[in-house]
């Protein structure tokens, strides 16, 4: 039986193992062991000596071959993809065009693009204009605005104003935000203010401001401080009220009237601010007579220190820049410039002055007459001949209404043309300005903040009554006259500023302002 079982195992092994069958047959019979018969039926494992269970053919195909490396599998995949048929792209040959045909085609394409772009821009502009027009009416103007653009401030000024003003229909659009000149309602209101209890000297001062009989920063400030002294002397504190509060309210009414007659100069604003600070510092328990004496002495000290002594020191500093044989050009009239020329002449320097003047005020005539009385050789010329005169000039001296924190200097209208022309000829420009004219305001042009004069003054030519072409300018609907009072001189056109603290560049103006804030007056 054992031998029969060995033969059965030897015959079944080649069927199951294939190539291993001959090796098993070569073994001797003694070494052969009995093999248990394979269990039939699903799910039963084979015995220890039987063949392993065979996996389905589909799983064998899916399972990766462990013997082969991954690199060979990737190569086989790439080879299979490479065997796939690829689409062939046939390049269409363009028709050959001549040079003239190509040029015509390009022109046609350009014209089509330009037409399309024009249509798109037109549609976009129409939509944008519709949006902006509707938004402009419903939304306030954004961006930097001047004090005259604030409706609340304008309404407040109108309520405080003692003189009702009429709206000007023929105002220049670019300067319509500025207070318009009005010579109709102002003269009518003087009599009503006198009857209402206004000090008569105050009314006279307002008339002098309005008709320009008093002009210039120093002259206007001196006249205002002199009126303040008269008002303080005549002032009596009402029963049950303190001098500090009631006098401040009384002064505010006077200041508002002066503003209605003509906008305040920077010199006047600084003096008012200092004067009000002094009123507020007085002890309420101080007797009225003593308090009034303190205020009057304060005004006298301010005039002496800030105006008179400062002008004298400026004359000494600026006159040192005038040399023998110089030809100096100046514009219009300035009290500081006049003192400078007088100090240089008294020191023995021989020089010549060219006074440039312009319409409508002709302030240079006053300067020429003063210089002639002193004995200084001078020449009088209009601003239209400025470029012809400038080549013979050695230096330019200009007065100032104020010096701003960004180095801009505000002076009479026409001074900017003189400074720009001098810069073009490489001629130094010296500005004479007291430090009490310095302002914290910043200004880049003469549009945002300026003062408008009488437009009728431009229609009349003094000494030429036969020129009447502009007398009826109000009847011409498309004609408007602009009479500005001030010019803005940029920092780059100014060489030095002569002050009572010495010669300083325009960039040092904020430094002086900072020092004065630390040690006020």
Coordinates of C-alpha atoms in Angstrom, one line a residue:
X1 CA 0.0 0.0 0.0
X2 CA 2.8 2.4 0.8
X3 CA 4.4 1.9 -2.6
X4 CA 1.0 2.4 -4.3
X5 CA 0.6 5.7 -2.5
X6 CA 4.1 6.9 -3.5
X7 CA 3.3 6.2 -7.1
X8 CA 0.0 8.1 -6.9
X9 CA 1.8 11.1 -5.4
X10 CA 4.5 11.0 -8.0
X11 CA 1.9 10.9 -10.8
X12 CA -0.2 13.8 -9.3
X13 CA 2.8 16.1 -8.6
X14 CA 3.6 16.9 -12.3
X15 CA 0.0 18.1 -12.8
X16 CA 0.0 20.5 -10.0
X17 CA 3.6 21.9 -10.1
X18 CA 4.5 21.6 -13.7
X19 CA 8.2 22.0 -14.1
X20 CA 9.0 20.6 -10.7
X21 CA 7.6 17.2 -11.5
X22 CA 10.8 15.6 -12.9
X23 CA 12.8 16.6 -9.8
X24 CA 10.3 14.8 -7.6
X25 CA 10.3 11.7 -9.7
X26 CA 14.1 11.4 -9.4
X27 CA 13.9 11.0 -5.6
X28 CA 14.1 7.4 -4.2
X29 CA 11.0 5.6 -3.0
X30 CA 12.3 5.4 0.6
X31 CA 12.4 9.2 0.9
X32 CA 8.8 9.7 -0.3
X33 CA 6.2 10.4 2.3
X34 CA 2.5 9.7 2.1
X35 CA 0.4 12.7 0.9
X36 CA -3.1 13.3 2.2
X37 CA -5.7 13.6 -0.4
X38 CA -6.9 17.1 -1.3
X39 CA -10.0 18.1 0.5
X40 CA -12.9 18.7 -1.8
X41 CA -15.4 21.5 -1.3
X42 CA -15.2 25.3 -1.2
X43 CA -13.5 27.2 1.6
X44 CA -11.4 24.3 2.9
X45 CA -7.7 24.9 3.0
X46 CA -5.3 22.4 1.5
X47 CA -3.2 20.1 3.7
X48 CA 0.4 20.6 4.7
X49 CA 1.7 18.6 1.7
X50 CA -0.9 19.8 -0.8
X51 CA -0.6 22.5 -3.5
X52 CA -1.5 26.2 -2.4
X53 CA -4.9 27.5 -3.5
X54 CA -4.9 29.2 -6.9
X55 CA -6.0 32.9 -7.1
X56 CA -8.5 33.9 -9.9
X57 CA -6.9 35.0 -13.1
X58 CA -8.4 38.6 -12.9
X59 CA -6.8 39.2 -9.5
X60 CA -3.5 37.9 -10.8
X61 CA -3.6 40.4 -13.6
X62 CA -4.5 43.3 -11.3
X63 CA -1.9 42.5 -8.6
X64 CA 1.5 44.1 -9.4
X65 CA 4.4 41.8 -9.8
X66 CA 6.6 42.1 -6.7
X67 CA 9.7 40.9 -8.6
X68 CA 9.6 43.7 -11.1
X69 CA 10.9 47.2 -9.9
X70 CA 8.6 50.3 -10.1
X71 CA 10.8 51.9 -12.7
X72 CA 10.1 49.1 -15.2
X73 CA 6.3 49.5 -14.6
X74 CA 6.5 53.2 -15.4
X75 CA 8.5 52.5 -18.5
X76 CA 5.8 50.0 -19.7
X77 CA 3.1 52.6 -19.1
X78 CA 4.9 55.2 -21.1
X79 CA 5.5 52.7 -23.9
X80 CA 1.8 51.9 -24.0
X81 CA 0.9 55.6 -24.1
X82 CA 3.4 56.1 -26.9
X83 CA 1.8 53.3 -28.9
X84 CA -1.5 55.2 -28.9
X85 CA -2.2 57.0 -32.2
X86 CA -1.7 60.8 -31.9
X87 CA -3.7 63.4 -33.8
X88 CA -1.8 65.0 -36.6
X89 CA -2.2 68.8 -37.0
X90 CA -1.9 70.0 -40.5
X91 CA -0.6 73.6 -40.8
X92 CA -2.6 75.6 -43.2
X93 CA -0.6 77.6 -45.5
X94 CA -1.4 81.4 -45.5
X95 CA -1.9 83.0 -48.8
X96 CA 1.2 85.0 -49.7
X97 CA 0.5 88.8 -49.8
X98 CA 2.4 91.5 -51.5
X99 CA 3.8 94.4 -49.4
X100 CA 1.0 96.8 -50.6
X101 CA -1.6 94.2 -49.6
X102 CA -0.1 93.7 -46.2
X103 CA 0.0 97.4 -45.5
X104 CA -3.6 97.8 -46.6
X105 CA -4.6 95.0 -44.3
X106 CA -2.8 96.6 -41.3
X107 CA -4.4 99.9 -41.9
X108 CA -7.8 98.3 -42.0
X109 CA -7.2 96.5 -38.7
X110 CA -5.9 99.7 -37.1
X111 CA -9.0 101.6 -38.2
X112 CA -11.3 98.9 -36.8
X113 CA -9.5 98.9 -33.4
X114 CA -9.6 102.7 -33.2
X115 CA -13.3 102.8 -34.1
X116 CA -14.0 100.1 -31.4
X117 CA -11.9 102.0 -28.8
X118 CA -13.7 105.3 -29.6
X119 CA -17.1 103.7 -29.1
X120 CA -16.1 102.2 -25.8
X121 CA -14.6 105.5 -24.5
X122 CA -17.7 107.4 -25.5
X123 CA -20.0 104.9 -23.8
X124 CA -17.8 105.0 -20.7
X125 CA -17.7 108.8 -20.6
X126 CA -21.4 109.1 -20.9
X127 CA -21.9 106.7 -18.0
X128 CA -19.3 108.5 -16.0
X129 CA -20.8 111.9 -16.6
X130 CA -24.2 110.7 -15.6
X131 CA -22.8 109.3 -12.4
X132 CA -20.7 112.3 -11.5
X133 CA -23.5 114.8 -12.3
X134 CA -25.9 113.0 -10.0
X135 CA -23.3 112.4 -7.3
X136 CA -22.1 116.1 -7.4
X137 CA -25.6 117.3 -6.5
X138 CA -26.1 114.8 -3.7
X139 CA -22.6 114.6 -2.2
X140 CA -20.5 117.4 -0.8
X141 CA -17.1 118.2 -2.4
X142 CA -14.3 116.1 -1.1
X143 CA -10.7 117.0 -0.8
X144 CA -8.9 120.0 0.8
X145 CA -11.1 123.1 1.1
X146 CA -10.5 126.6 2.3
X147 CA -12.2 128.4 5.1
X148 CA -14.5 130.1 2.6
X149 CA -15.9 126.7 1.4
X150 CA -17.3 125.8 4.8
X151 CA -21.0 126.6 4.7
X152 CA -21.3 126.6 8.5
X153 CA -18.6 129.2 8.8
X154 CA -20.1 131.3 6.1
X155 CA -23.5 131.3 7.8
X156 CA -21.8 132.2 11.1
X157 CA -20.0 135.1 9.5
X158 CA -23.3 136.3 8.0
X159 CA -25.0 136.2 11.4
X160 CA -22.2 138.1 13.1
X161 CA -21.8 140.7 10.3
X162 CA -22.9 144.2 11.1
X163 CA -23.1 145.2 7.5
X164 CA -25.4 143.3 5.2
X165 CA -23.8 142.5 1.9
X166 CA -25.4 142.0 -1.5
X167 CA -24.6 138.9 -3.6
X168 CA -22.4 139.7 -6.6
X169 CA -23.8 138.4 -9.8
X170 CA -20.7 139.1 -11.9
X171 CA -18.1 137.4 -9.8
X172 CA -15.1 135.5 -11.3
X173 CA -15.8 131.8 -11.0
X174 CA -12.3 130.8 -9.8
X175 CA -12.5 133.4 -7.0
X176 CA -16.2 133.2 -6.2
X177 CA -15.4 131.6 -2.8
X178 CA -13.7 134.8 -1.6
X179 CA -15.6 137.7 0.1
X180 CA -16.7 139.9 -2.8
X181 CA -16.1 143.6 -2.9
X182 CA -19.2 145.6 -2.1
X183 CA -19.1 149.4 -2.3
X184 CA -22.9 149.9 -2.2
X185 CA -24.2 148.7 1.1
X186 CA -21.1 149.6 3.2
X187 CA -21.4 153.5 3.0
X188 CA -25.1 153.3 3.8
X189 CA -24.5 151.4 7.0
X190 CA -22.0 153.9 8.5
X191 CA -24.7 156.3 9.6
X192 CA -26.9 153.5 11.1
X193 CA -23.9 152.2 13.1
X194 CA -23.2 155.7 14.5
X195 CA -26.8 156.1 15.6
X196 CA -26.6 152.6 17.1
X197 CA -23.8 153.6 19.6
X198 CA -20.7 152.7 17.7
X199 CA -17.6 154.8 18.7
X200 CA -17.2 157.5 16.0
X201 CA -13.5 156.9 15.7
X202 CA -14.1 153.3 14.9
X203 CA -16.5 154.3 12.1
X204 CA -13.9 156.7 10.7
X205 CA -11.3 153.9 10.8
X206 CA -13.7 151.6 8.9
X207 CA -14.2 154.2 6.2
X208 CA -10.4 154.7 5.9
X209 CA -10.0 150.9 5.5
X210 CA -12.7 150.7 2.9
X211 CA -11.5 153.6 0.7
X212 CA -7.8 152.5 1.0
X213 CA -6.7 155.8 2.5
X214 CA -5.0 153.6 5.1
X215 CA -3.2 150.6 3.5
X216 CA -0.2 148.4 4.3
X217 CA 0.2 145.9 7.1
X218 CA 2.0 148.1 9.6
X219 CA -0.2 151.2 9.0
X220 CA -3.4 149.3 9.4
X221 CA -2.2 147.6 12.6
X222 CA -1.0 150.9 14.1
X223 CA -4.3 152.6 13.3
X224 CA -6.3 149.7 14.9
X225 CA -4.2 149.6 18.1
X226 CA -4.6 153.4 18.4
X227 CA -8.4 153.0 18.2
X228 CA -8.2 150.3 20.8
X229 CA -6.5 152.7 23.2
X230 CA -9.3 155.3 22.7
X231 CA -12.0 152.7 23.2
X232 CA -10.3 151.5 26.5
X233 CA -10.0 155.1 27.8
X234 CA -13.7 155.7 27.1
X235 CA -14.9 152.3 28.4
X236 CA -16.8 152.0 31.7
X237 CA -17.6 148.6 33.1
X238 CA -21.4 148.1 33.5
X239 CA -22.8 147.3 36.9
X240 CA -22.7 143.6 37.8
X241 CA -20.2 142.7 35.1
X242 CA -16.5 142.1 35.0
X243 CA -14.1 144.1 32.9
X244 CA -12.4 141.1 31.3
X245 CA -15.6 139.6 29.8
X246 CA -17.5 142.7 29.0
X247 CA -14.5 144.5 27.4
X248 CA -13.7 141.4 25.3
X249 CA -17.3 141.4 23.9
X250 CA -17.1 145.1 23.3
X251 CA -13.8 144.6 21.3
X252 CA -15.3 141.7 19.4
X253 CA -18.0 144.0 18.0
X254 CA -15.4 146.5 16.8
X255 CA -13.3 143.8 15.2
X256 CA -16.3 142.4 13.3
X257 CA -17.1 145.9 12.0
X258 CA -13.5 146.3 10.8
X259 CA -13.7 142.9 9.1
X260 CA -16.9 144.0 7.3
X261 CA -15.1 147.0 6.0
X262 CA -12.0 145.0 4.8
X263 CA -10.6 141.6 5.7
X264 CA -8.1 141.6 8.5
X265 CA -4.4 141.6 7.7
X266 CA -2.1 139.0 9.3
X267 CA -0.5 141.8 11.4
X268 CA -3.9 142.8 12.8
X269 CA -4.9 139.2 13.6
X270 CA -1.7 138.6 15.6
X271 CA -2.1 141.9 17.5
X272 CA -5.7 141.1 18.3
X273 CA -4.8 137.6 19.5
X274 CA -2.1 139.1 21.8
X275 CA -4.4 141.8 23.1
X276 CA -7.2 139.4 24.0
X277 CA -4.7 137.1 25.8
X278 CA -3.6 140.1 27.9
X279 CA -7.2 141.0 28.7
X280 CA -7.9 137.4 29.9
X281 CA -4.8 137.4 32.1
X282 CA -6.0 140.4 34.2
X283 CA -7.2 139.5 37.7
X284 CA -10.9 140.2 38.1
X285 CA -10.3 141.8 41.4
X286 CA -8.1 144.5 39.8
X287 CA -9.7 148.0 39.8
X288 CA -10.9 149.3 36.5
X289 CA -8.6 152.2 36.3
X290 CA -5.5 150.1 37.0
X291 CA -6.7 147.4 34.5
X292 CA -7.2 150.0 31.8
X293 CA -3.7 151.4 32.4
X294 CA -2.2 147.9 32.1
X295 CA -3.9 147.4 28.8
X296 CA -2.9 150.8 27.4
X297 CA 0.7 150.2 28.5
X298 CA 0.6 146.7 26.9
X299 CA -0.5 148.2 23.5
X300 CA 2.3 150.9 23.6
X301 CA 4.9 148.2 24.4
X302 CA 3.6 146.0 21.6
X303 CA 3.8 148.9 19.1
X304 CA 7.3 149.8 20.2
X305 CA 8.8 146.3 20.3
X306 CA 7.0 144.6 17.4
X307 CA 6.7 147.4 14.9
X308 CA 8.9 150.5 15.5
X309 CA 12.0 148.8 16.9
X310 CA 11.6 145.8 14.6
X311 CA 11.5 148.1 11.5
X312 CA 14.6 149.9 12.7
X313 CA 16.5 146.7 13.2
X314 CA 15.5 145.4 9.8
X315 CA 16.7 148.6 8.2
X316 CA 20.1 148.1 9.9
X317 CA 20.3 144.4 8.8
X318 CA 19.1 144.9 5.2
X319 CA 21.1 148.1 4.5
X320 CA 24.3 146.2 5.1
X321 CA 23.6 144.3 1.9
X322 CA 23.6 147.5 -0.1
X323 CA 27.0 148.3 -1.6
X324 CA 28.5 151.2 -3.4
X325 CA 27.2 151.6 -6.9
X326 CA 24.4 149.1 -6.6
X327 CA 21.2 149.3 -8.7
X328 CA 18.3 148.2 -6.5
X329 CA 14.8 147.4 -7.7
X330 CA 11.8 147.6 -5.5
X331 CA 8.1 147.3 -6.1
X332 CA 5.3 149.6 -5.0
X333 CA 5.6 151.1 -1.5
X334 CA 6.8 149.5 1.8
X335 CA 7.7 151.4 5.0
X336 CA 10.4 148.8 5.9
X337 CA 12.0 149.2 2.4
X338 CA 11.9 153.0 2.7
X339 CA 13.7 152.8 6.1
X340 CA 16.3 150.4 4.7
X341 CA 17.1 152.8 1.8
X342 CA 17.2 155.7 4.2
X343 CA 19.6 153.9 6.6
X344 CA 22.0 153.0 3.7
X345 CA 21.9 156.5 2.4
X346 CA 22.8 157.9 5.8
X347 CA 25.7 155.5 6.1
X348 CA 27.2 157.1 3.0
X349 CA 26.5 154.5 0.3
X350 CA 25.8 155.7 -3.2
X351 CA 23.3 153.6 -5.0
X352 CA 20.3 154.0 -7.4
X353 CA 16.8 152.7 -6.9
X354 CA 14.4 151.6 -9.6
X355 CA 10.8 151.8 -8.4
X356 CA 8.4 149.5 -10.4
X357 CA 4.7 150.4 -10.2
X358 CA 1.4 149.1 -11.6
X359 CA -2.2 149.9 -11.8
X360 CA -4.7 150.6 -10.3
X361 CA -3.2 152.0 -7.0
X362 CA 0.2 153.3 -8.2
X363 CA 1.7 153.1 -4.7
X364 CA 5.2 153.4 -6.3
X365 CA 4.6 157.1 -6.8
X366 CA 4.6 157.6 -3.0
X367 CA 7.9 155.7 -2.8
X368 CA 9.5 157.8 -5.5
X369 CA 8.5 161.1 -3.8
X370 CA 9.8 159.9 -0.5
X371 CA 13.2 158.8 -2.0
X372 CA 13.5 162.1 -3.9
X373 CA 13.0 164.0 -0.6
X374 CA 15.8 162.0 1.0
X375 CA 18.1 162.6 -1.9
X376 CA 18.4 159.2 -3.3
X377 CA 18.7 158.8 -7.1
X378 CA 15.7 156.9 -8.4
X379 CA 13.9 155.8 -11.5
X380 CA 10.2 155.2 -12.0
X381 CA 8.9 152.5 -14.4
X382 CA 5.8 150.4 -15.0
X383 CA 5.8 146.6 -14.4
X384 CA 5.4 146.1 -18.2
X385 CA 9.0 147.1 -18.7
X386 CA 10.3 144.8 -16.1
X387 CA 12.2 142.4 -18.4
X388 CA 14.0 145.4 -20.0
X389 CA 15.1 146.9 -16.7
X390 CA 16.2 143.7 -15.0
X391 CA 19.6 143.2 -16.7
X392 CA 21.0 146.3 -15.0
X393 CA 19.7 145.5 -11.6
X394 CA 22.1 144.0 -8.9
X395 CA 19.5 143.1 -6.2
X396 CA 15.7 143.2 -5.6
X397 CA 14.2 144.4 -2.3
X398 CA 10.5 143.7 -1.7
X399 CA 8.2 144.3 1.3
X400 CA 5.8 141.7 2.6
X401 CA 2.3 141.5 4.1
X402 CA 3.1 138.1 5.8
X403 CA 5.4 135.1 5.8
X404 CA 3.7 131.7 6.0
X405 CA 4.9 128.5 7.7
X406 CA 5.8 126.8 4.5
X407 CA 8.1 129.6 3.4
X408 CA 5.7 131.4 1.1
X409 CA 5.7 135.2 1.3
X410 CA 2.5 137.1 0.7
X411 CA 3.0 140.6 -0.8
X412 CA 1.2 143.1 -3.1
X413 CA -0.2 141.8 -6.3
X414 CA 2.6 142.0 -8.9
X415 CA 5.4 141.1 -6.5
X416 CA 5.4 137.5 -7.8
X417 CA 6.1 138.7 -11.3
X418 CA 9.1 140.7 -10.0
X419 CA 10.5 137.8 -8.1
X420 CA 10.1 135.3 -10.9
X421 CA 11.8 137.7 -13.4
X422 CA 14.7 138.3 -11.0
X423 CA 15.1 134.5 -10.6
X424 CA 15.3 134.2 -14.3
X425 CA 18.2 136.7 -14.4
X426 CA 19.9 135.2 -11.3
X427 CA 19.4 138.3 -9.2
X428 CA 19.0 137.9 -5.4
X429 CA 15.6 138.8 -3.9
X430 CA 15.6 140.1 -0.3
X431 CA 12.2 140.4 1.5
X432 CA 11.9 142.7 4.5
X433 CA 9.4 141.3 7.0
X434 CA 8.9 141.8 10.7
X435 CA 8.4 138.6 12.7
X436 CA 5.0 139.7 14.0
X437 CA 3.9 139.2 10.3
X438 CA 4.7 135.5 10.5
X439 CA 1.7 133.2 10.3
X440 CA 1.1 129.5 10.9
X441 CA -1.1 129.3 7.8
X442 CA 0.2 127.3 4.8
X443 CA -0.5 128.5 1.3
X444 CA 0.7 127.3 -2.0
X445 CA -1.1 129.7 -4.3
X446 CA -2.9 133.1 -4.3
X447 CA -6.3 131.5 -5.1
X448 CA -7.4 129.8 -1.9
X449 CA -6.8 132.8 0.3
X450 CA -6.8 136.3 -1.1
X451 CA -8.6 139.7 -1.1
X452 CA -10.7 141.2 -3.9
X453 CA -10.6 144.9 -4.7
X454 CA -12.9 147.2 -6.5
X455 CA -13.3 146.0 -10.1
X456 CA -14.3 149.5 -11.2
X457 CA -10.8 150.6 -10.4
X458 CA -9.6 148.6 -13.4
X459 CA -12.1 150.3 -15.7
X460 CA -10.7 153.8 -15.0
X461 CA -7.3 154.9 -16.0
X462 CA -5.9 157.8 -13.9
X463 CA -4.8 160.7 -16.0
X464 CA -6.5 159.3 -19.2
X465 CA -10.1 160.4 -19.1
X466 CA -10.5 159.6 -22.8
X467 CA -10.2 155.9 -22.2
X468 CA -13.8 154.8 -21.6
X469 CA -14.0 151.4 -23.2
X470 CA -14.6 149.6 -19.9
X471 CA -16.9 152.1 -18.1
X472 CA -20.1 150.1 -19.0
X473 CA -18.5 146.6 -18.3
X474 CA -21.5 145.7 -16.0
X475 CA -23.8 145.8 -19.0
X476 CA -21.7 143.2 -20.9
X477 CA -22.9 139.7 -19.8
X478 CA -19.7 137.9 -20.8
X479 CA -17.2 140.3 -19.2
X480 CA -15.9 140.1 -15.6
X481 CA -13.1 142.1 -14.0
X482 CA -10.7 140.7 -11.4
X483 CA -8.8 143.0 -9.1
X484 CA -6.7 141.0 -6.7
X485 CA -4.8 142.5 -3.8
X486 CA -2.1 140.0 -3.0
X487 CA 0.4 137.7 -4.6
X488 CA 2.0 134.5 -3.2
X489 CA 5.8 134.3 -3.7
X490 CA 7.1 130.7 -3.5
X491 CA 10.1 129.8 -1.4
X492 CA 12.3 129.0 -4.4
X493 CA 12.1 132.6 -5.7
X494 CA 13.3 134.2 -2.4
X495 CA 16.9 134.4 -1.5
X496 CA 16.7 135.7 2.1
X497 CA 14.2 137.3 4.5
X498 CA 15.5 140.3 6.6
X499 CA 13.9 140.3 10.1
X500 CA 14.8 141.9 13.4
X501 CA 16.5 138.6 14.4
X502 CA 18.7 138.7 11.4
X503 CA 18.8 137.4 7.8
X504 CA 17.1 134.0 7.6
X505 CA 16.1 131.7 4.7
X506 CA 12.4 131.2 4.0
X507 CA 12.6 127.6 5.4
X508 CA 13.4 129.1 8.9
X509 CA 10.0 130.8 9.3
X510 CA 8.5 127.8 11.1
X511 CA 11.5 127.8 13.4
X512 CA 10.9 131.4 14.5
X513 CA 7.2 130.5 15.0
X514 CA 8.1 127.6 17.2
X515 CA 10.4 129.8 19.3
X516 CA 7.7 132.4 19.7
X517 CA 5.2 129.8 20.8
X518 CA 7.6 128.6 23.5
X519 CA 8.3 132.2 24.6
X520 CA 5.3 134.2 23.5
X521 CA 6.1 137.9 22.9

